[in-house]
Coordinates of C-alpha atoms in Angstrom, one line a residue:
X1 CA 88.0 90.5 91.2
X2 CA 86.8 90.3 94.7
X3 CA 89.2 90.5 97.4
X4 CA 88.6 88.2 101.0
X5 CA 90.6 88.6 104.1
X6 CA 91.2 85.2 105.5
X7 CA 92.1 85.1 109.1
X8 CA 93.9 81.6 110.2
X9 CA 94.9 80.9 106.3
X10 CA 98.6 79.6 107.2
X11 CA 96.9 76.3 109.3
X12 CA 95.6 73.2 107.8
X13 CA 91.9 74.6 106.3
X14 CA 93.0 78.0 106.3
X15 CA 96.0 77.4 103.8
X16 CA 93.4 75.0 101.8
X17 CA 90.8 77.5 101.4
X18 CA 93.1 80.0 100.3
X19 CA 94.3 77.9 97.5
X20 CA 90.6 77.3 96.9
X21 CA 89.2 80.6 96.4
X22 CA 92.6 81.8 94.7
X23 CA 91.7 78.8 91.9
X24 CA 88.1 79.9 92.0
X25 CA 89.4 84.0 90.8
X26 CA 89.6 85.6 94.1
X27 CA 92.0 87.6 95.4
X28 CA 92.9 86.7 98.6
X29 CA 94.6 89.1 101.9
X30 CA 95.8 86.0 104.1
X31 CA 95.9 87.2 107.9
X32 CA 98.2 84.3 110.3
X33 CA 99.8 85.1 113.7
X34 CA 102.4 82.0 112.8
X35 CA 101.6 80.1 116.3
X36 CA 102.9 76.2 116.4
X37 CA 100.0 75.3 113.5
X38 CA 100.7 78.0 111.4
X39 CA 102.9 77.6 108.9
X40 CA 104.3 79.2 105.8
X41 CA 105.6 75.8 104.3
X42 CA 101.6 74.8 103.6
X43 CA 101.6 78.1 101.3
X44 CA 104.8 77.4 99.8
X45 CA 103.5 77.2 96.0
X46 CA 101.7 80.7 96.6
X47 CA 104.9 82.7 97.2
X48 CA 104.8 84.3 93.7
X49 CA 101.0 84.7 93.3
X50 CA 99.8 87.8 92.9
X51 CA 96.5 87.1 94.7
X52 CA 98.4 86.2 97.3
X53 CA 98.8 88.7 100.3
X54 CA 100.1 86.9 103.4
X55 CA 100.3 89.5 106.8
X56 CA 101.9 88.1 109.6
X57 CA 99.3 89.2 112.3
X58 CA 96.9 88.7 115.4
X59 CA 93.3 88.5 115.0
X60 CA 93.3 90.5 118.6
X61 CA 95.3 93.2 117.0
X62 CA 92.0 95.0 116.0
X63 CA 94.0 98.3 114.6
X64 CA 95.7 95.8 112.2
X65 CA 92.4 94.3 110.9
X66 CA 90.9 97.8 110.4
X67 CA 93.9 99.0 108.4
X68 CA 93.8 95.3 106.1
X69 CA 90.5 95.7 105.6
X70 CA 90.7 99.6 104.1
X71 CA 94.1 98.5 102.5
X72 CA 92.8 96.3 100.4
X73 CA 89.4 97.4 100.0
X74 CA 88.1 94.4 101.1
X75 CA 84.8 92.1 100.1
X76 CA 84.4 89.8 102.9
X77 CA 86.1 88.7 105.8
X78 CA 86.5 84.7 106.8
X79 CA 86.9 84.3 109.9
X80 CA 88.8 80.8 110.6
X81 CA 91.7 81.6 113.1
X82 CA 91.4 79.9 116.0
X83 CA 92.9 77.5 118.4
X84 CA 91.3 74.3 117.6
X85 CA 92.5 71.4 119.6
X86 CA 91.0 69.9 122.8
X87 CA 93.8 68.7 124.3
X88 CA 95.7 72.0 124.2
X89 CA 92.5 73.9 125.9
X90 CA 92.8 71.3 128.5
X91 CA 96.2 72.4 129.6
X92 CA 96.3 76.1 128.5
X93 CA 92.5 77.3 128.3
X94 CA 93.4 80.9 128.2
X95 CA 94.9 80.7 124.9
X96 CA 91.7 79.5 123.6
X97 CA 89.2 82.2 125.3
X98 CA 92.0 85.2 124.1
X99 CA 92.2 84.3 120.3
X100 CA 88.5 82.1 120.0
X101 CA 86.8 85.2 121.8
X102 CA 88.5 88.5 122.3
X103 CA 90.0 87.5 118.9
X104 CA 86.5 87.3 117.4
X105 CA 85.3 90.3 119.2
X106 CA 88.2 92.4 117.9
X107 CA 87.3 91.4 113.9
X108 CA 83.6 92.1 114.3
X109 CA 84.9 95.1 115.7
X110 CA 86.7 96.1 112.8
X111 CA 84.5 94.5 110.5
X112 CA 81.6 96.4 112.1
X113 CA 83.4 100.1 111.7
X114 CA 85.1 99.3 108.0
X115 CA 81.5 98.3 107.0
X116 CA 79.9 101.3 108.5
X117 CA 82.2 103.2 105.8
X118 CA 81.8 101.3 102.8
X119 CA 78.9 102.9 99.9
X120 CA 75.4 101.6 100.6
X121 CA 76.0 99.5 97.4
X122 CA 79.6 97.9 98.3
X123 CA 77.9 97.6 101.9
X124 CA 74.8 95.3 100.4
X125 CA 77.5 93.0 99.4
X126 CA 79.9 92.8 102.4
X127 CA 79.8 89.3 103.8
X128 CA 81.5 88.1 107.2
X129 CA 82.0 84.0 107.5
X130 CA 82.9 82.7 110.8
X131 CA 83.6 79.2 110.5
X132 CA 82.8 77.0 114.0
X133 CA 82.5 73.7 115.0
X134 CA 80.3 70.8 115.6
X135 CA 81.8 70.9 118.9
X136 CA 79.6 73.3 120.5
X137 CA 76.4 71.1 120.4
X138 CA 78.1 68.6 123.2
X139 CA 77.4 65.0 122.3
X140 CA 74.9 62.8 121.3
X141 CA 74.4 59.2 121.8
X142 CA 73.6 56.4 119.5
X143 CA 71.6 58.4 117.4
X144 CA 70.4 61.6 116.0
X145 CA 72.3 64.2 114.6
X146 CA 73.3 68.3 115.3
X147 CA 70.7 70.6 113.2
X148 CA 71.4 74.4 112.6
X149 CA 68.2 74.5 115.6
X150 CA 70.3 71.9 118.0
X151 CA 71.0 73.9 121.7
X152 CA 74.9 75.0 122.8
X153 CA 75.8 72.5 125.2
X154 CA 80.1 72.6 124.8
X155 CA 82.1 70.5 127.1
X156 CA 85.5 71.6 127.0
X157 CA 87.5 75.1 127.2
X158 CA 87.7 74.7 123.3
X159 CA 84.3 74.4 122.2
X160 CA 83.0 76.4 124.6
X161 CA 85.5 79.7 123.8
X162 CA 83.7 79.0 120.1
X163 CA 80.5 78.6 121.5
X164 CA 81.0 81.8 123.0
X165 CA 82.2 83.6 119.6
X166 CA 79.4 82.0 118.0
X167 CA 76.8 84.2 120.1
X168 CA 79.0 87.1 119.7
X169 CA 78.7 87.0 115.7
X170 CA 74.6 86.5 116.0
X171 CA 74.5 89.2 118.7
X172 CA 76.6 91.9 116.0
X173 CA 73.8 90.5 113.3
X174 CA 70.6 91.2 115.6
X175 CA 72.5 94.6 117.1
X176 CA 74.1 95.9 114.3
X177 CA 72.9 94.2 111.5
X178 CA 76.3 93.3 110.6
X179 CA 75.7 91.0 107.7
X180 CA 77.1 87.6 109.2
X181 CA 77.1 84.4 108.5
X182 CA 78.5 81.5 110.7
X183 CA 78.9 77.5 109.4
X184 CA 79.5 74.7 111.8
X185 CA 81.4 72.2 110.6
X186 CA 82.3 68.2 111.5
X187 CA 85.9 66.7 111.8
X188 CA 88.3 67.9 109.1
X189 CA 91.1 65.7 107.3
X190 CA 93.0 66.3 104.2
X191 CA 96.8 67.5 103.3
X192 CA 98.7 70.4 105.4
X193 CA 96.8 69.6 108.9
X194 CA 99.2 69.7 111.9
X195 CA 100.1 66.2 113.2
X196 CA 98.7 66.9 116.4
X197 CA 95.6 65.4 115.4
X198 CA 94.5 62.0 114.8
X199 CA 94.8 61.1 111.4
X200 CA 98.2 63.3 110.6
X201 CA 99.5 62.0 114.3
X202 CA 98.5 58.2 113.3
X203 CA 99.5 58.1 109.8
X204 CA 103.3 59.1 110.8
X205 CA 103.7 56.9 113.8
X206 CA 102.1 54.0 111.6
X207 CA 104.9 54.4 108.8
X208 CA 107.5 55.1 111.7
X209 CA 106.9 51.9 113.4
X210 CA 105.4 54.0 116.9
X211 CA 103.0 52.9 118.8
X212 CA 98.9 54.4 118.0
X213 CA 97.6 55.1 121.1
X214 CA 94.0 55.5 121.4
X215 CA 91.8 57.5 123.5
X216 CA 89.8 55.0 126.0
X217 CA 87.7 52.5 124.0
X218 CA 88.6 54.4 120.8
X219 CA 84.3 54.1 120.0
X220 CA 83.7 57.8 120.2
X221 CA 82.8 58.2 117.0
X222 CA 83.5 61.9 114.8
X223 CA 81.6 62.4 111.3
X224 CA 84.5 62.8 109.2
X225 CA 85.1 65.8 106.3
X226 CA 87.2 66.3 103.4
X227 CA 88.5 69.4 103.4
X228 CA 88.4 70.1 100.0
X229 CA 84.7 69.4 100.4
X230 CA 84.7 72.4 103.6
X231 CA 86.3 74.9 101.5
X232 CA 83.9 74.5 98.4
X233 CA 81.1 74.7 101.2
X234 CA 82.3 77.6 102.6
X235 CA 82.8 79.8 98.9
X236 CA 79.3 78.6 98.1
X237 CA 78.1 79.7 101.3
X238 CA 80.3 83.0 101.0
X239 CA 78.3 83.4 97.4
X240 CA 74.6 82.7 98.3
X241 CA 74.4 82.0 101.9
X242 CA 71.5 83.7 103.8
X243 CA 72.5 86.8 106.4
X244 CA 72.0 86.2 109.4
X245 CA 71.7 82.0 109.1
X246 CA 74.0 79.4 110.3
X247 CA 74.9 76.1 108.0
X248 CA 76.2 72.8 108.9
X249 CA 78.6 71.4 106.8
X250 CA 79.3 67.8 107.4
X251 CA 81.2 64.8 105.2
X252 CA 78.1 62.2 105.9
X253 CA 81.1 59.7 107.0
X254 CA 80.9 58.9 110.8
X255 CA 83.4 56.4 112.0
X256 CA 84.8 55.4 115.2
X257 CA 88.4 56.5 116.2
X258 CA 89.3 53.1 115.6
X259 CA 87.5 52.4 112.7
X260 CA 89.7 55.3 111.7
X261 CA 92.5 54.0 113.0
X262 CA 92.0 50.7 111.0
X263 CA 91.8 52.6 107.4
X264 CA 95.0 54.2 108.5
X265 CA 97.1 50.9 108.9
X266 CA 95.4 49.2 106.5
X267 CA 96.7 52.4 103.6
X268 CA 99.9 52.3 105.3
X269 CA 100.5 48.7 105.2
X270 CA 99.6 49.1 101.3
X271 CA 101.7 52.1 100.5
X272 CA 104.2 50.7 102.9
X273 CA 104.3 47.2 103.1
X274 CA 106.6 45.5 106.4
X275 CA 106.7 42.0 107.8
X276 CA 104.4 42.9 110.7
X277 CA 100.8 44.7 110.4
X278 CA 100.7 48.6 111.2
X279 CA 97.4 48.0 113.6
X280 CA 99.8 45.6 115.9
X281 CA 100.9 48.7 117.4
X282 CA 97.5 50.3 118.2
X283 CA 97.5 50.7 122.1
X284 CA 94.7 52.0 124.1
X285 CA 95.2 55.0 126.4
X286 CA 94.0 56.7 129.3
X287 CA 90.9 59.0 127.8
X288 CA 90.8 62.7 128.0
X289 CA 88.8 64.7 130.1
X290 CA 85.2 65.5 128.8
X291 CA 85.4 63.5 125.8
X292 CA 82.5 63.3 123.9
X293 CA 80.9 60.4 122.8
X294 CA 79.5 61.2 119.1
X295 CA 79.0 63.8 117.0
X296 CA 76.9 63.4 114.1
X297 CA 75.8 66.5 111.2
X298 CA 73.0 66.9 109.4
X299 CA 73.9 69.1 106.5
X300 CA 70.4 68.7 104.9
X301 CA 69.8 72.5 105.1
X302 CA 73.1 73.4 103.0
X303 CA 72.0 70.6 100.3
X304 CA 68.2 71.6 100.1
X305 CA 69.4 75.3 100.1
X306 CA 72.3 75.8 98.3
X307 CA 72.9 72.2 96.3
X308 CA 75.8 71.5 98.4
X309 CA 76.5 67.6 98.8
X310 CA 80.3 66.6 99.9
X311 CA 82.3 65.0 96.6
X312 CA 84.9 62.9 98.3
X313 CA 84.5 59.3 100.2
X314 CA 85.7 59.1 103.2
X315 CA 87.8 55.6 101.8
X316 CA 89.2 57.7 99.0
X317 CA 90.1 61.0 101.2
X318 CA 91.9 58.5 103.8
X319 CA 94.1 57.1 101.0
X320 CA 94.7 60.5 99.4
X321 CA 95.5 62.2 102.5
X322 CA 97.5 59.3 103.7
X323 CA 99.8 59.4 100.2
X324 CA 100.3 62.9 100.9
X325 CA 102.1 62.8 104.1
X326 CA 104.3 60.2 102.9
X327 CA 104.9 62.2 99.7
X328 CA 105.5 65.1 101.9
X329 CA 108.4 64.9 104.2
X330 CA 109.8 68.3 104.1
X331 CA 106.4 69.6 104.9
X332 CA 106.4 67.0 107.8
X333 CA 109.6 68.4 109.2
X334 CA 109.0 71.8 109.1
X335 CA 106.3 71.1 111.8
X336 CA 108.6 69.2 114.2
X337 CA 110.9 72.2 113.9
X338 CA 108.2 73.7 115.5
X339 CA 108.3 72.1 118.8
X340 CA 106.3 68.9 118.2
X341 CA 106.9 65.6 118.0
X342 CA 103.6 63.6 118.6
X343 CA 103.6 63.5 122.3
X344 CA 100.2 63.3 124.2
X345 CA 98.2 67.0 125.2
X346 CA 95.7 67.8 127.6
X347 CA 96.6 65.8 130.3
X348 CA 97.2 68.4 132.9
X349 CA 97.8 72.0 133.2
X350 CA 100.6 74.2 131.7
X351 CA 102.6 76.4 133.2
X352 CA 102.0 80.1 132.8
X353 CA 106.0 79.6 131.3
X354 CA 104.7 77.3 128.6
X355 CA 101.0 79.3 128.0
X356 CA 103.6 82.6 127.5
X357 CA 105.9 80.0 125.2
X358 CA 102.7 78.7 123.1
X359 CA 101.5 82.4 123.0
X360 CA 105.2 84.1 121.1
X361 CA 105.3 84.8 118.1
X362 CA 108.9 83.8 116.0
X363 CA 108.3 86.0 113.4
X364 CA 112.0 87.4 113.4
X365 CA 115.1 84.8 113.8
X366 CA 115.9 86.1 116.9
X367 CA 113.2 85.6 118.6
X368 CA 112.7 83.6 121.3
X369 CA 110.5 81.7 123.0
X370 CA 110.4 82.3 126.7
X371 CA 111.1 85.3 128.6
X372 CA 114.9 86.3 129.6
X373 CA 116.3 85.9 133.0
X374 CA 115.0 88.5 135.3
X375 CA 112.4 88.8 133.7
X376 CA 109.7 88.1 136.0
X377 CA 105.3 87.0 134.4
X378 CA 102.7 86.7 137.6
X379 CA 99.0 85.7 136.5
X380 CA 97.1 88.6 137.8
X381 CA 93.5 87.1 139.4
X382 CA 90.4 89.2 139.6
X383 CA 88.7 88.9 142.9
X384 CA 84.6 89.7 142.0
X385 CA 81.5 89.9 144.3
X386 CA 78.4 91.6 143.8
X387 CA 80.4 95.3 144.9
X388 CA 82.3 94.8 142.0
X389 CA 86.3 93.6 141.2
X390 CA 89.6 93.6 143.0
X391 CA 93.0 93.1 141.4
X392 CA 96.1 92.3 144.1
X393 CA 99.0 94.0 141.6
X394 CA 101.8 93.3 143.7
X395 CA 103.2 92.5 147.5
X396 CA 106.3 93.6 148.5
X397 CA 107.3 90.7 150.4
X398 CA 106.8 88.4 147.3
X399 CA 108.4 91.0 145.0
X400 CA 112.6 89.5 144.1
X401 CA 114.9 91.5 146.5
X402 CA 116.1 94.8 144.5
X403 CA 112.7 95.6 142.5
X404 CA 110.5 96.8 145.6
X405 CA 109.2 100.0 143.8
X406 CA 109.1 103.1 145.4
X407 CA 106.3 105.4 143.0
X408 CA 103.1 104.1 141.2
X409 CA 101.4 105.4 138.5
X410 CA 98.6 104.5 135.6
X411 CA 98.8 105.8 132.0
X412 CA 96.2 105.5 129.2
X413 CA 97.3 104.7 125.6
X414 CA 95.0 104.9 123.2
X415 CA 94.3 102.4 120.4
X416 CA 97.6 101.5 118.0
X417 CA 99.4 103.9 120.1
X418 CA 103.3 103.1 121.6
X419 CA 105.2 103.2 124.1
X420 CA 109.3 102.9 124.1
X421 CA 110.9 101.3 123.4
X422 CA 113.5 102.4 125.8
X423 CA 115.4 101.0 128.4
X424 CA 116.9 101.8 132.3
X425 CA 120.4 101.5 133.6
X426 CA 119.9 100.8 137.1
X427 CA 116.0 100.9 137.0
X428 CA 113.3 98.1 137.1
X429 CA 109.6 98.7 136.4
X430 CA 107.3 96.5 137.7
X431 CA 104.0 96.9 135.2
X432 CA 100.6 95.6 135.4
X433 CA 98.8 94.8 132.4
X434 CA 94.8 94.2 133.4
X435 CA 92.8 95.6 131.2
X436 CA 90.8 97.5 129.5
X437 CA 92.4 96.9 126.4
X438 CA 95.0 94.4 125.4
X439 CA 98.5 94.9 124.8
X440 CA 101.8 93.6 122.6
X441 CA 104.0 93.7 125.0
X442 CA 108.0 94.1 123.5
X443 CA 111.6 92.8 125.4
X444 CA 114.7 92.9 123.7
X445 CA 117.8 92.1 125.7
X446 CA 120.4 94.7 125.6
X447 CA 122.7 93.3 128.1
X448 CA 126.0 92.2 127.4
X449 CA 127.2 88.9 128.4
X450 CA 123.5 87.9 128.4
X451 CA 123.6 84.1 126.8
X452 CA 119.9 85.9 125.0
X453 CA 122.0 89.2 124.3
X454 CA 120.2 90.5 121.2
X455 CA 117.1 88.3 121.3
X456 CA 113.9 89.3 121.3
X457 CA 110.4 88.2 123.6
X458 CA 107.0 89.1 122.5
X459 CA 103.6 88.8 123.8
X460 CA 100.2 90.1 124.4
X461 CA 99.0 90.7 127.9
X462 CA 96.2 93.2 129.0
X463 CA 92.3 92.2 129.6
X464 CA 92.4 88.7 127.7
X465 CA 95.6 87.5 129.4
X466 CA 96.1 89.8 132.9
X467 CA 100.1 89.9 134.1
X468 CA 102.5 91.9 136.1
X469 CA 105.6 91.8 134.9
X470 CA 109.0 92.9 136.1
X471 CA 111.1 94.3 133.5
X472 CA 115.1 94.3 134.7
X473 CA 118.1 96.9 133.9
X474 CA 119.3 96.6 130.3
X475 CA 115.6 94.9 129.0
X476 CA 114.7 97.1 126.0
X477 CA 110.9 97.3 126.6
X478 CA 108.0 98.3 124.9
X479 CA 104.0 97.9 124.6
X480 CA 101.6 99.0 122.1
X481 CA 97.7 98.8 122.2
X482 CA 96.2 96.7 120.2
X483 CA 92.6 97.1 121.1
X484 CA 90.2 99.5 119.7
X485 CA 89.2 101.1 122.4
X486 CA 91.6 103.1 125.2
X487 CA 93.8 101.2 127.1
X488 CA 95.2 101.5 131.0
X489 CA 98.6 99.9 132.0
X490 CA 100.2 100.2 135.7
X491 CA 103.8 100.5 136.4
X492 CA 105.6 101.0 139.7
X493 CA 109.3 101.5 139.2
X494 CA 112.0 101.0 142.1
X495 CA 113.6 104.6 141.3
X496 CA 112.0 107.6 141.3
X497 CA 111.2 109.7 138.3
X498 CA 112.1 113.4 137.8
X499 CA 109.5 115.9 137.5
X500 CA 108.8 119.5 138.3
X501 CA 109.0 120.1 142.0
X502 CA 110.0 116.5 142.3
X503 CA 113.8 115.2 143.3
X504 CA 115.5 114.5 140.7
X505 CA 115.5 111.2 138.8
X506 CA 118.4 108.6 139.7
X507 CA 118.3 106.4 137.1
X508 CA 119.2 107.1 133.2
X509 CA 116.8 106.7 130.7
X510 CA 118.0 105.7 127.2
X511 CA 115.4 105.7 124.5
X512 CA 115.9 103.5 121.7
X513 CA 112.9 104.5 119.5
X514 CA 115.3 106.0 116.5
X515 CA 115.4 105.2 112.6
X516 CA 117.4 102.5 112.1
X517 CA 117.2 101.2 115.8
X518 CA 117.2 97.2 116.0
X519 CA 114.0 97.5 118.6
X520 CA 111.5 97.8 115.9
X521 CA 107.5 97.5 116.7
X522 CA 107.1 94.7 113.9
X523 CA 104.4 92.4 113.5
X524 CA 103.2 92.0 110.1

């Protein structure tokens, strides 16, 4: 039995594919950070499978990919985690260039060295899918369709961060002759997909009686795919797919949004019938930014090749996938628990509160999901000309009253390595995280009286996501590297340390770091 690491295998065609190769006699080493598409409810009926390995994870924890990979004496790696919608890059685009790029880098990283290891004749057959999108061709007009040969030409943060993964997966092929493969794919649908996106998101507002709003004219037209008919590609493409090549996979099915919209009511109105037609509540909607007009695949290069062909009509997969959701309300639920409730994205710009929000993991109950009070995040900006870069890490005057620091110093960790957890009595450390090297950064809050007393604040900051951060008395704090390579991290505390022909230190240190501790390092 051949074993795959799936990365992304808790969202919508990560969970499906999964099941897919699980039915198809794989065994399967399921890799998911949880974030709000994640979810363990769409793997619910593989809890007792023994081909089944689910690791809570990030895909830019590169130590943690390495060790999966030797654990389980992996065959193949797919690569599918991602962040994947448009409207979220608009708002929060850094999200999308940490996990779509540094993300990819770290697991060709890992791939790279693990494959390096394996015998020349387990090597022969190590295979790493990366799964893109259509996306990064741009848009066409009335006719013509993307080809394998069709240029990069992305037009939002999304595509583009894939765009940019996609070269890094060719470059580790031509370099290293890391045996990749990478697939491009058109518009998914099909059970477990988050209701964020259009045909989840219009399905439930139709049957709740809420209003459809479509994007501008609602004539941008998407080829749409089954995504039954994407997994079997991508295990076909897994078993006999040229190194080195790309494939399109597409579902031969291009509608409009509202012709899309239209097979939506009319299912609805069949499965649920009412007094007044579902499409009486479609209302049009200011369109987002950069919104391409058409996107069109031409999968002929899969079908001559490989004898691929998709299975399911796009009339049949509407009223399947339409049944499910309203067959499925606890699965429903479990994503509005998350946060989400079908209002509009991408409209404007998060806050670097709500990018930190989207970015925490809830992996333990008492986790939450923004930082305590007194805890203080600052976006650290590189300054660049043709001498170099410049990173401003902290002014005095703009630094809360009580944490001016009196020492500096930089420390080097080296990859999967610790630090802390431990926490100050009177003392607050001011750190900056900048890079090289990225970083999970760990706050638990130890205070007493603290409305988050006990609770706990994760997330990764470093050369993806640069921060300063000041950490307050009674934060249990902590950081480990992530990267595979060395990392630097800066902190300036506002008491001075002791040391040998120094004055002594006027804070107390207590380190929390023993067996049995509840400030644990745990993230899969």
């Amino acid at each position: 039995m051949k074993t795959v690491l799936v990365t992304g295998g808790a969202g919508f065609i990560g969970s499906n594919l999964v099941r897919h190769l699980i039915r198809a006699g794989y065994r399967v080493v399921n890799l998911d950070k949880l974030t709000y598409a994640g979810n363990l409810a769409s793997l619910k009926d593989l809890e007792q499978d023994e081909n089944h390995i689910f690791v809570q994870g990030d895909v830019c924890d590169g130590m943690l990919v390495l060790e999966l990979l030797h654990r389980y004496d992996c065959d193949a790696v797919i690569n599918l985690a991602a962040e994947s919608h448009v409207d979220r890059s608009i708002g929060s685009p850094g999200m999308f260039v940490r996990t779509n790029v540094v993300g990819t880098f770290e697991m060709l990283e890992a791939a790279r060295e693990y494959w390096h290891a394996l015998s020349e004749e387990r090597s022969q057959g190590f295979r790493f899918v990366h799964v893109s999108t259509d996306e990064v061709f741009g848009s066409l007009g009335d006719s013509g369709s993307f080809t394998e040969s069709t240029p990069f030409q992305p037009n939002s943060p999304y595509s583009a961060s894939k765009a940019a993964s996609d070269h890094l997966v060719r470059s580790y092929h031509e370099t290293f002759a890391l045996p990749t493969i990478t697939t491009h794919c058109s518009n998914n649908y099909g059970p477990y997909q988050f209701p964020e996106k259009l045909i989840p998101l219009m399905t439930l507002h139709a049957v709740e009686g809420k209003q459809l709003p479509v994007y501008g004219t609602g004539l941008n037209v998407r080829d749409w795919l089954h995504v039954e008919d994407h997994c079997s590609a991508l295990r076909l493409i897994l078993e006999s797919g040229r190194i080195g090549d790309t494939y399109n996979i597409g579902g031969d099915a291009e509608r409009s949004n509202l012709e899309v919209v239209h097979a939506i009511c009319q299912t609805v109105d069949e499965l649920c019938p009412s007094d007044q037609p579902s499409s009486k509540n479609i209302q049009y909607v200011r369109d987002r930014p950069g919104h391409d007009f058409r996107y069109s695949i031409d999968a002929s290069k899969l079908s001559s090749e490989l004898g691929w062909k998709p299975s399911v009509s796009f009339e049949q997969g509407i009223k399947d996938t339409v049944s499910w959701y309203l067959s499925n309300p606890d699965w429903v639920t479990s994503t509005r628990e998350k946060g989400y409730h079908g209002q509009r994205l991408g409209t404007s710009a998060n806050s670097m509160t709500d990018q930190l929000t989207q970015s925490t993991e809830r992996e333990l109950g008492s986790t939450v999901d923004k930082p305590f009070d007194g805890v203080v995040f600052e976006q650290l900006t590189q300054y660049t000309d043709d001498r170099g870069w410049l990173i401003e890490l902290y002014r005095n005057d703009e630094i809360p009253i009580g944490n001016e620091p009196v020492m500096a110093y930089v420390s080097q960790t080296m990859p999967g390595v610790s630090r802390g957890p431990h926490e100050h009595v009177d003392q607050s450390d001011l750190f900056g995280f900048f890079g090289p090297g990225d970083f999970r950064l760990y706050l638990w809050d130890s205070r007493e009286g603290s409305p988050t007393f006990g609770e706990r604040f994760t997330v990764v900051v470093g050369e993806s996501n640069p921060q300063s951060v000041i950490v307050p008395p009674g934060v249990v704090h902590a950081y480990k590297n992530i990267s595979l390579r060395p990392g630097i991290v800066f902190n300036a505390p506002n008491r001075l340390y002791a040391g040998e022909g120094k004055k002594e230190a006027v804070d107390e240190i207590r380190h929390e770091d023993n067996q049995g501790t509840p400030y644990q390092l745990v993230d899969a």
